[in-house]
Amino acid sequence: MSLKINYNVSAMIANNSLKQNDNKLSTALERLSSGFKINHAKDNPSGLAIARRMNAQIKGLGVAKQDAEDGISVVEIADGALAEVHDMLQRMNELAIKSATGTVSDNDRTILNKEIDQLKEEIARIGQTTEFNGQHLFDGSFDLKGYTSDNNVKVNYYSDSVPNGKYSLAIMPVYDAEGGLTSASKANLVNSEGQLVELSVTGDGKQLILTGDDELEIRLGTKDGWDANIKAGLTTMVNMDLDLTGIGAMTLQIGANEGQTIDLRIPEISLLNIGIEDLDLLTKENAETAIDLIDKGIKFISDVRSRLGAYQNRLEHTQTNLLTSEENMTAAYSRIMDTDMATEMTEYTNLQVVSQAATSMLAQANERPSQMLQLLQ
């Protein structure tokens, strides 16, 4: 055995081992105290990158779930308001049937009509004032937008199944000797590619429905299932450009990534759209007409509520899916980031023993040079 006093190599070896064990012990303490397996990028560079991307998704899914819940609230508010409109239309139907019978006098019809007027005002008020978070739901703000090149023609609504784009529309109203519209009235619809869109024949045997006097309601339907409703002041043939943008609905962000959205289309709820703007019960003939108008109004509100109900069902399924995705992604994130406390505690205990042994060995190594004194005596 060689003994040297200038350099204590044994002490250096013991000290290096002690430092390494101390670093490992510090890492184990940090993991145990923080609960995370990865506390610094150096711990697991690739794992940290994957985990942070997952964490962003988890946070995004949580917010998207809240968005879906807000969307459900919007639908519930809208449906609740329309349920009252339904009830009022039903009451109006009862009044119209009562007024249409021959046993009721004109004075009685005047009294019945006063209630009709009040109900119409309340329906209009609901359409104008129902809102969510300061946004009006029934003023047409959240319906699909469409435009025409004719100032006298307004696109009132069109269905979700209508292909977005630009069309050329030619309307040819034909009137009888008394000024009424006849079944000979036609419309030609051409898409942007120059192809004729085949219009379906309605129950009245016409390609389109034209009703009213000065303000005409034009209902276009196709065999593909889409329809459009246009309000126009027409007396002669007119050609116009029709631009159906496909935008305007309330867009809900229901995912953590771009483009994961749901559009809620809520049409304008007004006396004009419901079709009861000019309804009155002042005469027996008017009451008979009112029965048909109210029936169409009930169908219109039923269609809107049916679509809202479908939206709510979809949002509830979306919410469940988001919860499942968030749960599973959190589990994956935990596997990368969270400390296995049992394993880490075992490692910590082992490192403590090794560190204590290294400390003891360092002390003994530091004592070795003193043995040279015995040789000098």
mmCIF file of C-alpha atoms in Angstrom:
data_model
loop_
_atom_site.group_PDB
_atom_site.id
_atom_site.type_symbol
_atom_site.label_atom_id
_atom_site.label_comp_id
_atom_site.label_asym_id
_atom_site.label_seq_id
_atom_site.Cartn_x
_atom_site.Cartn_y
_atom_site.Cartn_z
ATOM 1 C CA MET A 1 0.000 0.000 0.000
ATOM 2 C CA SER A 2 1.331 3.421 -0.958
ATOM 3 C CA LEU A 3 0.656 6.368 1.334
ATOM 4 C CA LYS A 4 0.640 9.909 -0.016
ATOM 5 C CA ILE A 5 -0.023 13.186 1.757
ATOM 6 C CA ASN A 6 -0.227 15.729 -1.128
ATOM 7 C CA TYR A 7 -3.259 14.178 -2.790
ATOM 8 C CA ASN A 8 -5.861 12.128 -0.931
ATOM 9 C CA VAL A 9 -7.346 10.190 -3.847
ATOM 10 C CA SER A 10 -9.494 8.025 -1.597
ATOM 11 C CA ALA A 11 -11.139 11.109 -0.128
ATOM 12 C CA MET A 12 -11.741 12.517 -3.633
ATOM 13 C CA ILE A 13 -13.447 9.274 -4.701
ATOM 14 C CA ALA A 14 -15.627 9.238 -1.596
ATOM 15 C CA ASN A 15 -16.461 12.931 -2.027
ATOM 16 C CA ASN A 16 -17.527 12.454 -5.671
ATOM 17 C CA SER A 17 -19.755 9.549 -4.695
ATOM 18 C CA LEU A 18 -21.237 11.638 -1.883
ATOM 19 C CA LYS A 19 -21.984 14.534 -4.267
ATOM 20 C CA GLN A 20 -23.654 12.235 -6.796
ATOM 21 C CA ASN A 21 -25.763 10.616 -4.096
ATOM 22 C CA ASP A 22 -26.618 14.029 -2.665
ATOM 23 C CA ASN A 23 -27.815 15.247 -6.117
ATOM 24 C CA LYS A 24 -29.971 12.154 -6.523
ATOM 25 C CA LEU A 25 -31.291 12.613 -2.995
ATOM 26 C CA SER A 26 -32.198 16.252 -3.770
ATOM 27 C CA THR A 27 -34.016 15.149 -6.941
ATOM 28 C CA ALA A 28 -35.943 12.510 -5.000
ATOM 29 C CA LEU A 29 -36.871 15.076 -2.328
ATOM 30 C CA GLU A 30 -38.078 17.503 -5.023
ATOM 31 C CA ARG A 31 -40.243 14.841 -6.661
ATOM 32 C CA LEU A 32 -41.705 13.748 -3.334
ATOM 33 C CA SER A 33 -42.435 17.307 -2.191
ATOM 34 C CA SER A 34 -43.853 18.571 -5.552
ATOM 35 C CA GLY A 35 -45.643 15.390 -6.578
ATOM 36 C CA PHE A 36 -44.264 15.742 -10.123
ATOM 37 C CA LYS A 37 -41.914 13.335 -11.808
ATOM 38 C CA ILE A 38 -40.758 16.075 -14.206
ATOM 39 C CA ASN A 39 -39.876 19.380 -12.510
ATOM 40 C CA HIS A 40 -37.303 20.655 -15.016
ATOM 41 C CA ALA A 41 -36.801 20.179 -18.741
ATOM 42 C CA LYS A 42 -33.597 18.236 -18.036
ATOM 43 C CA ASP A 43 -35.585 15.582 -16.154
ATOM 44 C CA ASN A 44 -37.293 14.339 -19.368
ATOM 45 C CA PRO A 45 -37.137 16.757 -22.348
ATOM 46 C CA SER A 46 -39.425 14.815 -24.694
ATOM 47 C CA GLY A 47 -41.802 13.846 -21.903
ATOM 48 C CA LEU A 48 -42.124 17.490 -20.844
ATOM 49 C CA ALA A 49 -42.979 18.599 -24.394
ATOM 50 C CA ILE A 50 -45.641 15.909 -24.739
ATOM 51 C CA ALA A 51 -47.061 16.628 -21.283
ATOM 52 C CA ARG A 52 -47.316 20.380 -21.858
ATOM 53 C CA ARG A 53 -49.150 19.814 -25.131
ATOM 54 C CA MET A 54 -51.522 17.467 -23.328
ATOM 55 C CA ASN A 55 -52.022 20.002 -20.543
ATOM 56 C CA ALA A 56 -53.038 22.658 -23.073
ATOM 57 C CA GLN A 57 -55.592 20.212 -24.490
ATOM 58 C CA ILE A 58 -56.915 19.403 -21.020
ATOM 59 C CA LYS A 59 -57.380 23.084 -20.171
ATOM 60 C CA GLY A 60 -59.005 23.679 -23.547
ATOM 61 C CA LEU A 61 -61.407 20.772 -23.075
ATOM 62 C CA GLY A 62 -62.440 22.196 -19.710
ATOM 63 C CA VAL A 63 -63.296 25.564 -21.263
ATOM 64 C CA ALA A 64 -65.029 23.888 -24.228
ATOM 65 C CA LYS A 65 -67.188 21.976 -21.758
ATOM 66 C CA GLN A 66 -68.238 25.297 -20.222
ATOM 67 C CA ASP A 67 -69.014 26.621 -23.725
ATOM 68 C CA ALA A 68 -71.240 23.597 -24.368
ATOM 69 C CA GLU A 69 -73.028 24.210 -21.065
ATOM 70 C CA ASP A 70 -73.600 27.857 -22.043
ATOM 71 C CA GLY A 71 -74.968 26.676 -25.385
ATOM 72 C CA ILE A 72 -77.410 24.389 -23.584
ATOM 73 C CA SER A 73 -78.506 27.365 -21.471
ATOM 74 C CA VAL A 74 -79.114 29.422 -24.629
ATOM 75 C CA VAL A 75 -81.266 26.646 -26.085
ATOM 76 C CA GLU A 76 -83.203 26.220 -22.833
ATOM 77 C CA ILE A 77 -83.955 29.955 -22.632
ATOM 78 C CA ALA A 78 -85.067 30.055 -26.263
ATOM 79 C CA ASP A 79 -87.192 26.928 -25.942
ATOM 80 C CA GLY A 80 -88.791 28.207 -22.739
ATOM 81 C CA ALA A 81 -89.821 31.430 -24.479
ATOM 82 C CA LEU A 82 -91.160 29.558 -27.507
ATOM 83 C CA ALA A 83 -93.167 27.257 -25.241
ATOM 84 C CA GLU A 84 -95.081 30.346 -24.119
ATOM 85 C CA VAL A 85 -95.534 31.405 -27.750
ATOM 86 C CA HIS A 86 -96.909 27.935 -28.459
ATOM 87 C CA ASP A 87 -99.416 28.280 -25.624
ATOM 88 C CA MET A 88 -100.513 31.699 -26.866
ATOM 89 C CA LEU A 89 -100.963 30.435 -30.421
ATOM 90 C CA GLN A 90 -103.068 27.596 -29.077
ATOM 91 C CA ARG A 91 -105.226 30.101 -27.216
ATOM 92 C CA MET A 92 -105.526 32.182 -30.398
ATOM 93 C CA ASN A 93 -106.626 29.062 -32.256
ATOM 94 C CA GLU A 94 -109.375 28.490 -29.698
ATOM 95 C CA LEU A 95 -110.521 32.099 -30.074
ATOM 96 C CA ALA A 96 -110.489 31.853 -33.877
ATOM 97 C CA ILE A 97 -112.585 28.685 -33.834
ATOM 98 C CA LYS A 98 -115.009 30.350 -31.431
ATOM 99 C CA SER A 99 -115.228 33.439 -33.652
ATOM 100 C CA ALA A 100 -115.779 31.386 -36.816
ATOM 101 C CA THR A 101 -119.064 29.908 -35.649
ATOM 102 C CA GLY A 102 -122.295 31.493 -36.803
ATOM 103 C CA THR A 103 -123.730 31.776 -33.314
ATOM 104 C CA VAL A 104 -121.283 34.553 -32.413
ATOM 105 C CA SER A 105 -122.251 38.163 -33.127
ATOM 106 C CA ASP A 106 -119.944 40.848 -34.501
ATOM 107 C CA ASN A 107 -119.876 42.465 -31.048
ATOM 108 C CA ASP A 108 -118.689 39.169 -29.598
ATOM 109 C CA ARG A 109 -115.995 38.970 -32.294
ATOM 110 C CA THR A 110 -114.815 42.462 -31.389
ATOM 111 C CA ILE A 111 -114.346 41.338 -27.796
ATOM 112 C CA LEU A 112 -112.551 38.160 -28.895
ATOM 113 C CA ASN A 113 -110.324 40.224 -31.171
ATOM 114 C CA LYS A 114 -109.169 42.379 -28.242
ATOM 115 C CA GLU A 115 -107.644 39.308 -26.638
ATOM 116 C CA ILE A 116 -106.096 38.378 -29.979
ATOM 117 C CA ASP A 117 -104.449 41.815 -30.142
ATOM 118 C CA GLN A 118 -103.011 41.422 -26.651
ATOM 119 C CA LEU A 119 -101.653 37.975 -27.458
ATOM 120 C CA LYS A 120 -100.059 39.279 -30.651
ATOM 121 C CA GLU A 121 -98.398 42.097 -28.703
ATOM 122 C CA GLU A 122 -97.031 39.635 -26.169
ATOM 123 C CA ILE A 123 -95.656 37.349 -28.880
ATOM 124 C CA ALA A 124 -93.970 40.340 -30.494
ATOM 125 C CA ARG A 125 -92.568 41.434 -27.112
ATOM 126 C CA ILE A 126 -91.100 37.972 -26.461
ATOM 127 C CA GLY A 127 -89.468 38.045 -29.882
ATOM 128 C CA GLN A 128 -87.952 41.461 -29.212
ATOM 129 C CA THR A 129 -86.785 41.038 -25.601
ATOM 130 C CA THR A 130 -85.680 37.426 -25.092
ATOM 131 C CA GLU A 131 -81.920 37.503 -24.616
ATOM 132 C CA PHE A 132 -78.888 35.686 -23.219
ATOM 133 C CA ASN A 133 -75.913 37.583 -21.824
ATOM 134 C CA GLY A 134 -77.192 40.816 -23.344
ATOM 135 C CA GLN A 135 -77.662 39.306 -26.811
ATOM 136 C CA HIS A 136 -81.128 39.154 -28.337
ATOM 137 C CA LEU A 137 -81.971 35.631 -29.452
ATOM 138 C CA PHE A 138 -85.022 36.178 -31.646
ATOM 139 C CA ASP A 139 -84.182 39.310 -33.642
ATOM 140 C CA GLY A 140 -82.602 37.356 -36.508
ATOM 141 C CA SER A 141 -79.030 38.059 -35.390
ATOM 142 C CA PHE A 142 -78.304 34.333 -35.176
ATOM 143 C CA ASP A 143 -79.998 33.210 -38.374
ATOM 144 C CA LEU A 144 -78.269 32.384 -41.657
ATOM 145 C CA LYS A 145 -77.797 35.517 -43.744
ATOM 146 C CA GLY A 146 -78.922 35.889 -47.340
ATOM 147 C CA TYR A 147 -79.101 38.821 -49.743
ATOM 148 C CA THR A 148 -80.625 39.704 -53.098
ATOM 149 C CA SER A 149 -79.817 42.297 -55.744
ATOM 150 C CA ASP A 150 -83.387 43.650 -55.580
ATOM 151 C CA ASN A 151 -84.090 46.193 -52.833
ATOM 152 C CA ASN A 152 -87.722 45.077 -52.702
ATOM 153 C CA VAL A 153 -86.821 41.468 -51.989
ATOM 154 C CA LYS A 154 -85.625 40.182 -48.617
ATOM 155 C CA VAL A 155 -84.351 36.703 -47.824
ATOM 156 C CA ASN A 156 -86.323 35.807 -44.733
ATOM 157 C CA TYR A 157 -84.706 32.462 -43.969
ATOM 158 C CA TYR A 158 -83.351 29.317 -45.588
ATOM 159 C CA SER A 159 -82.772 25.865 -44.215
ATOM 160 C CA ASP A 160 -79.515 24.288 -43.021
ATOM 161 C CA SER A 161 -79.509 21.974 -46.031
ATOM 162 C CA VAL A 162 -79.285 24.824 -48.552
ATOM 163 C CA PRO A 163 -75.857 24.747 -50.305
ATOM 164 C CA ASN A 164 -74.071 28.042 -49.681
ATOM 165 C CA GLY A 165 -73.336 30.138 -52.731
ATOM 166 C CA LYS A 166 -74.750 32.502 -55.306
ATOM 167 C CA TYR A 167 -77.830 31.851 -57.412
ATOM 168 C CA SER A 168 -79.839 33.552 -60.125
ATOM 169 C CA LEU A 169 -83.538 33.665 -59.336
ATOM 170 C CA ALA A 170 -86.305 34.541 -61.773
ATOM 171 C CA ILE A 171 -89.790 34.943 -60.278
ATOM 172 C CA MET A 172 -92.808 34.989 -62.577
ATOM 173 C CA PRO A 173 -96.014 35.734 -60.618
ATOM 174 C CA VAL A 174 -99.227 35.149 -62.581
ATOM 175 C CA TYR A 175 -102.439 36.796 -61.415
ATOM 176 C CA ASP A 176 -106.071 36.068 -62.188
ATOM 177 C CA ALA A 177 -108.711 38.626 -63.195
ATOM 178 C CA GLU A 178 -109.345 39.510 -59.553
ATOM 179 C CA GLY A 179 -105.663 40.138 -58.821
ATOM 180 C CA GLY A 180 -105.061 36.856 -57.041
ATOM 181 C CA LEU A 181 -102.037 34.669 -57.598
ATOM 182 C CA THR A 182 -102.593 31.560 -59.680
ATOM 183 C CA SER A 183 -100.918 28.158 -59.791
ATOM 184 C CA ALA A 184 -99.285 29.212 -63.061
ATOM 185 C CA SER A 185 -96.804 31.300 -61.043
ATOM 186 C CA LYS A 186 -93.304 29.933 -61.498
ATOM 187 C CA ALA A 187 -89.704 30.443 -60.470
ATOM 188 C CA ASN A 188 -86.415 29.434 -62.050
ATOM 189 C CA LEU A 189 -83.357 28.963 -59.849
ATOM 190 C CA VAL A 190 -79.858 28.610 -61.328
ATOM 191 C CA ASN A 191 -76.720 27.981 -59.274
ATOM 192 C CA SER A 192 -73.293 29.588 -59.756
ATOM 193 C CA GLU A 193 -72.260 26.809 -62.161
ATOM 194 C CA GLY A 194 -75.160 27.588 -64.467
ATOM 195 C CA GLN A 195 -77.094 24.462 -63.526
ATOM 196 C CA LEU A 196 -80.850 24.666 -63.086
ATOM 197 C CA VAL A 197 -81.922 23.774 -59.558
ATOM 198 C CA GLU A 198 -84.996 21.576 -59.866
ATOM 199 C CA LEU A 199 -87.774 22.959 -57.719
ATOM 200 C CA SER A 200 -90.200 20.574 -56.111
ATOM 201 C CA VAL A 201 -93.933 20.794 -56.630
ATOM 202 C CA THR A 202 -95.813 21.877 -53.518
ATOM 203 C CA GLY A 203 -99.064 20.508 -52.208
ATOM 204 C CA ASP A 204 -100.853 23.262 -54.109
ATOM 205 C CA GLY A 205 -99.481 21.966 -57.381
ATOM 206 C CA LYS A 206 -97.088 24.924 -57.761
ATOM 207 C CA GLN A 207 -93.340 25.189 -57.894
ATOM 208 C CA LEU A 208 -93.483 27.866 -55.268
ATOM 209 C CA ILE A 209 -95.943 29.411 -52.859
ATOM 210 C CA LEU A 210 -96.850 33.047 -53.388
ATOM 211 C CA THR A 211 -99.196 34.505 -50.792
ATOM 212 C CA GLY A 212 -100.295 37.968 -49.750
ATOM 213 C CA ASP A 213 -101.180 41.088 -51.663
ATOM 214 C CA ASP A 214 -98.431 43.686 -51.849
ATOM 215 C CA GLU A 215 -95.929 41.772 -49.724
ATOM 216 C CA LEU A 216 -95.465 38.330 -51.239
ATOM 217 C CA GLU A 217 -94.081 35.294 -49.479
ATOM 218 C CA ILE A 218 -92.038 33.159 -51.815
ATOM 219 C CA ARG A 219 -91.306 29.642 -50.612
ATOM 220 C CA LEU A 220 -88.815 27.763 -52.745
ATOM 221 C CA GLY A 221 -88.417 24.040 -52.228
ATOM 222 C CA THR A 222 -86.288 21.411 -53.943
ATOM 223 C CA LYS A 223 -86.326 17.658 -54.189
ATOM 224 C CA ASP A 224 -83.088 17.630 -52.203
ATOM 225 C CA GLY A 225 -84.981 18.765 -49.125
ATOM 226 C CA TRP A 226 -83.880 22.375 -48.762
ATOM 227 C CA ASP A 227 -86.171 25.347 -48.780
ATOM 228 C CA ALA A 228 -85.909 29.127 -48.703
ATOM 229 C CA ASN A 229 -88.428 31.781 -47.705
ATOM 230 C CA ILE A 230 -88.274 35.198 -49.354
ATOM 231 C CA LYS A 231 -90.368 38.296 -48.728
ATOM 232 C CA ALA A 232 -90.929 40.465 -51.789
ATOM 233 C CA GLY A 233 -93.070 43.275 -53.143
ATOM 234 C CA LEU A 234 -93.699 41.954 -56.640
ATOM 235 C CA THR A 235 -96.327 42.521 -59.300
ATOM 236 C CA THR A 236 -94.382 41.612 -62.412
ATOM 237 C CA MET A 237 -91.626 39.226 -63.434
ATOM 238 C CA VAL A 238 -88.300 39.979 -61.793
ATOM 239 C CA ASN A 239 -84.778 38.618 -62.142
ATOM 240 C CA MET A 240 -82.322 38.892 -59.269
ATOM 241 C CA ASP A 241 -79.087 37.569 -57.879
ATOM 242 C CA LEU A 242 -79.438 35.540 -54.701
ATOM 243 C CA ASP A 243 -76.473 35.279 -52.317
ATOM 244 C CA LEU A 244 -76.876 32.681 -49.566
ATOM 245 C CA THR A 245 -73.817 33.173 -47.384
ATOM 246 C CA GLY A 246 -74.277 30.279 -44.958
ATOM 247 C CA ILE A 247 -73.015 32.447 -42.095
ATOM 248 C CA GLY A 248 -74.694 34.266 -39.239
ATOM 249 C CA ALA A 249 -75.568 31.452 -36.832
ATOM 250 C CA MET A 250 -74.331 31.483 -33.219
ATOM 251 C CA THR A 251 -71.043 29.569 -33.333
ATOM 252 C CA LEU A 252 -70.095 27.638 -30.206
ATOM 253 C CA GLN A 253 -66.487 26.535 -29.654
ATOM 254 C CA ILE A 254 -66.992 23.012 -28.323
ATOM 255 C CA GLY A 255 -63.457 21.637 -28.707
ATOM 256 C CA ALA A 256 -59.877 22.464 -27.795
ATOM 257 C CA ASN A 257 -58.815 22.887 -31.434
ATOM 258 C CA GLU A 258 -59.649 25.251 -34.266
ATOM 259 C CA GLY A 259 -62.746 24.384 -36.254
ATOM 260 C CA GLN A 260 -64.370 22.269 -33.530
ATOM 261 C CA THR A 261 -67.602 24.235 -33.456
ATOM 262 C CA ILE A 262 -71.377 23.906 -33.541
ATOM 263 C CA ASP A 263 -73.625 26.500 -35.176
ATOM 264 C CA LEU A 264 -76.969 27.325 -33.542
ATOM 265 C CA ARG A 265 -79.438 28.767 -36.038
ATOM 266 C CA ILE A 266 -82.206 30.726 -34.335
ATOM 267 C CA PRO A 267 -84.668 32.421 -36.737
ATOM 268 C CA GLU A 268 -86.350 35.737 -36.134
ATOM 269 C CA ILE A 269 -89.509 35.325 -34.098
ATOM 270 C CA SER A 270 -91.912 37.988 -35.260
ATOM 271 C CA LEU A 271 -95.569 38.254 -36.174
ATOM 272 C CA LEU A 272 -94.525 38.470 -39.830
ATOM 273 C CA ASN A 273 -92.468 35.274 -39.738
ATOM 274 C CA ILE A 274 -95.095 33.406 -37.765
ATOM 275 C CA GLY A 275 -97.641 34.614 -40.320
ATOM 276 C CA ILE A 276 -100.145 36.283 -37.991
ATOM 277 C CA GLU A 277 -99.231 39.944 -38.496
ATOM 278 C CA ASP A 278 -102.571 40.850 -40.160
ATOM 279 C CA LEU A 279 -104.675 38.326 -38.271
ATOM 280 C CA ASP A 280 -107.981 39.503 -36.805
ATOM 281 C CA LEU A 281 -111.340 38.022 -35.828
ATOM 282 C CA LEU A 282 -113.593 40.943 -36.679
ATOM 283 C CA THR A 283 -115.594 38.975 -39.249
ATOM 284 C CA LYS A 284 -116.566 35.347 -39.702
ATOM 285 C CA GLU A 285 -114.497 35.162 -42.895
ATOM 286 C CA ASN A 286 -111.451 36.612 -41.151
ATOM 287 C CA ALA A 287 -111.859 34.122 -38.315
ATOM 288 C CA GLU A 288 -111.943 31.227 -40.792
ATOM 289 C CA THR A 289 -108.772 32.554 -42.430
ATOM 290 C CA ALA A 290 -107.202 32.985 -38.996
ATOM 291 C CA ILE A 291 -107.627 29.295 -38.201
ATOM 292 C CA ASP A 292 -105.400 28.389 -41.140
ATOM 293 C CA LEU A 293 -102.859 31.147 -40.388
ATOM 294 C CA ILE A 294 -102.570 30.118 -36.742
ATOM 295 C CA ASP A 295 -102.158 26.478 -37.729
ATOM 296 C CA LYS A 296 -99.234 27.451 -39.979
ATOM 297 C CA GLY A 297 -97.836 29.612 -37.154
ATOM 298 C CA ILE A 298 -97.969 26.678 -34.746
ATOM 299 C CA LYS A 299 -96.129 24.549 -37.296
ATOM 300 C CA PHE A 300 -93.468 27.258 -37.702
ATOM 301 C CA ILE A 301 -92.846 27.466 -33.945
ATOM 302 C CA SER A 302 -92.895 23.658 -33.702
ATOM 303 C CA ASP A 303 -90.205 23.441 -36.383
ATOM 304 C CA VAL A 304 -88.042 25.984 -34.548
ATOM 305 C CA ARG A 305 -88.455 24.192 -31.207
ATOM 306 C CA SER A 306 -87.734 20.843 -32.844
ATOM 307 C CA ARG A 307 -84.462 22.175 -34.219
ATOM 308 C CA LEU A 308 -83.553 23.708 -30.842
ATOM 309 C CA GLY A 309 -84.282 20.376 -29.162
ATOM 310 C CA ALA A 310 -81.972 18.635 -31.633
ATOM 311 C CA TYR A 311 -79.273 21.198 -30.843
ATOM 312 C CA GLN A 312 -79.660 20.558 -27.114
ATOM 313 C CA ASN A 313 -79.419 16.786 -27.540
ATOM 314 C CA ARG A 314 -76.283 17.236 -29.622
ATOM 315 C CA LEU A 315 -74.729 19.601 -27.072
ATOM 316 C CA GLU A 316 -75.469 17.201 -24.225
ATOM 317 C CA HIS A 317 -73.737 14.385 -26.135
ATOM 318 C CA THR A 318 -70.878 16.772 -26.865
ATOM 319 C CA GLN A 319 -70.611 17.621 -23.175
ATOM 320 C CA THR A 320 -70.427 13.923 -22.250
ATOM 321 C CA ASN A 321 -67.760 13.325 -24.887
ATOM 322 C CA LEU A 322 -65.723 16.288 -23.624
ATOM 323 C CA LEU A 323 -65.880 14.943 -20.068
ATOM 324 C CA THR A 324 -64.660 11.537 -21.243
ATOM 325 C CA SER A 325 -61.860 13.053 -23.325
ATOM 326 C CA GLU A 326 -60.759 15.290 -20.462
ATOM 327 C CA GLU A 327 -60.725 12.343 -18.063
ATOM 328 C CA ASN A 328 -58.688 10.083 -20.349
ATOM 329 C CA MET A 329 -56.241 12.803 -21.345
ATOM 330 C CA THR A 330 -55.728 13.744 -17.693
ATOM 331 C CA ALA A 331 -54.880 10.109 -16.964
ATOM 332 C CA ALA A 332 -52.311 10.113 -19.789
ATOM 333 C CA TYR A 333 -50.861 13.404 -18.540
ATOM 334 C CA SER A 334 -50.629 11.986 -15.028
ATOM 335 C CA ARG A 335 -48.675 8.964 -16.211
ATOM 336 C CA ILE A 336 -46.021 11.267 -17.648
ATOM 337 C CA MET A 337 -45.898 13.995 -15.004
ATOM 338 C CA ASP A 338 -46.984 12.597 -11.635
ATOM 339 C CA THR A 339 -44.602 10.935 -9.184
ATOM 340 C CA ASP A 340 -45.159 7.330 -8.201
ATOM 341 C CA MET A 341 -44.899 8.012 -4.471
ATOM 342 C CA ALA A 342 -44.235 4.375 -3.453
ATOM 343 C CA THR A 343 -41.425 3.915 -5.970
ATOM 344 C CA GLU A 344 -39.916 7.313 -5.251
ATOM 345 C CA MET A 345 -40.039 6.769 -1.482
ATOM 346 C CA THR A 346 -38.211 3.451 -1.902
ATOM 347 C CA GLU A 347 -35.562 5.194 -3.989
ATOM 348 C CA TYR A 348 -35.295 8.018 -1.431
ATOM 349 C CA THR A 349 -34.757 5.559 1.435
ATOM 350 C CA ASN A 350 -32.067 3.724 -0.529
ATOM 351 C CA LEU A 351 -30.317 6.995 -1.376
ATOM 352 C CA GLN A 352 -30.355 8.022 2.284
ATOM 353 C CA VAL A 353 -28.545 4.802 3.267
ATOM 354 C CA VAL A 354 -26.004 5.187 0.457
ATOM 355 C CA SER A 355 -25.454 8.863 1.333
ATOM 356 C CA GLN A 356 -24.822 8.035 4.995
ATOM 357 C CA ALA A 357 -22.355 5.315 3.961
ATOM 358 C CA ALA A 358 -20.546 7.730 1.639
ATOM 359 C CA THR A 359 -20.307 10.293 4.433
ATOM 360 C CA SER A 360 -18.784 7.679 6.731
ATOM 361 C CA MET A 361 -16.296 6.588 4.060
ATOM 362 C CA LEU A 362 -15.283 10.180 3.369
ATOM 363 C CA ALA A 363 -14.555 10.669 7.062
ATOM 364 C CA GLN A 364 -12.374 7.582 7.109
ATOM 365 C CA ALA A 365 -10.581 8.606 3.905
ATOM 366 C CA ASN A 366 -9.768 11.970 5.454
ATOM 367 C CA GLU A 367 -8.111 10.143 8.359
ATOM 368 C CA ARG A 368 -5.699 8.145 6.159
ATOM 369 C CA PRO A 369 -2.990 10.872 5.783
ATOM 370 C CA SER A 370 -2.665 11.076 9.568
ATOM 371 C CA GLN A 371 -1.266 7.557 9.482
ATOM 372 C CA MET A 372 1.948 9.010 8.014
ATOM 373 C CA LEU A 373 2.754 10.533 11.401
ATOM 374 C CA GLN A 374 3.532 7.071 12.755
ATOM 375 C CA LEU A 375 6.221 6.645 10.109
ATOM 376 C CA LEU A 376 7.850 9.941 11.120
ATOM 377 C CA GLN A 377 8.137 9.082 14.812
#
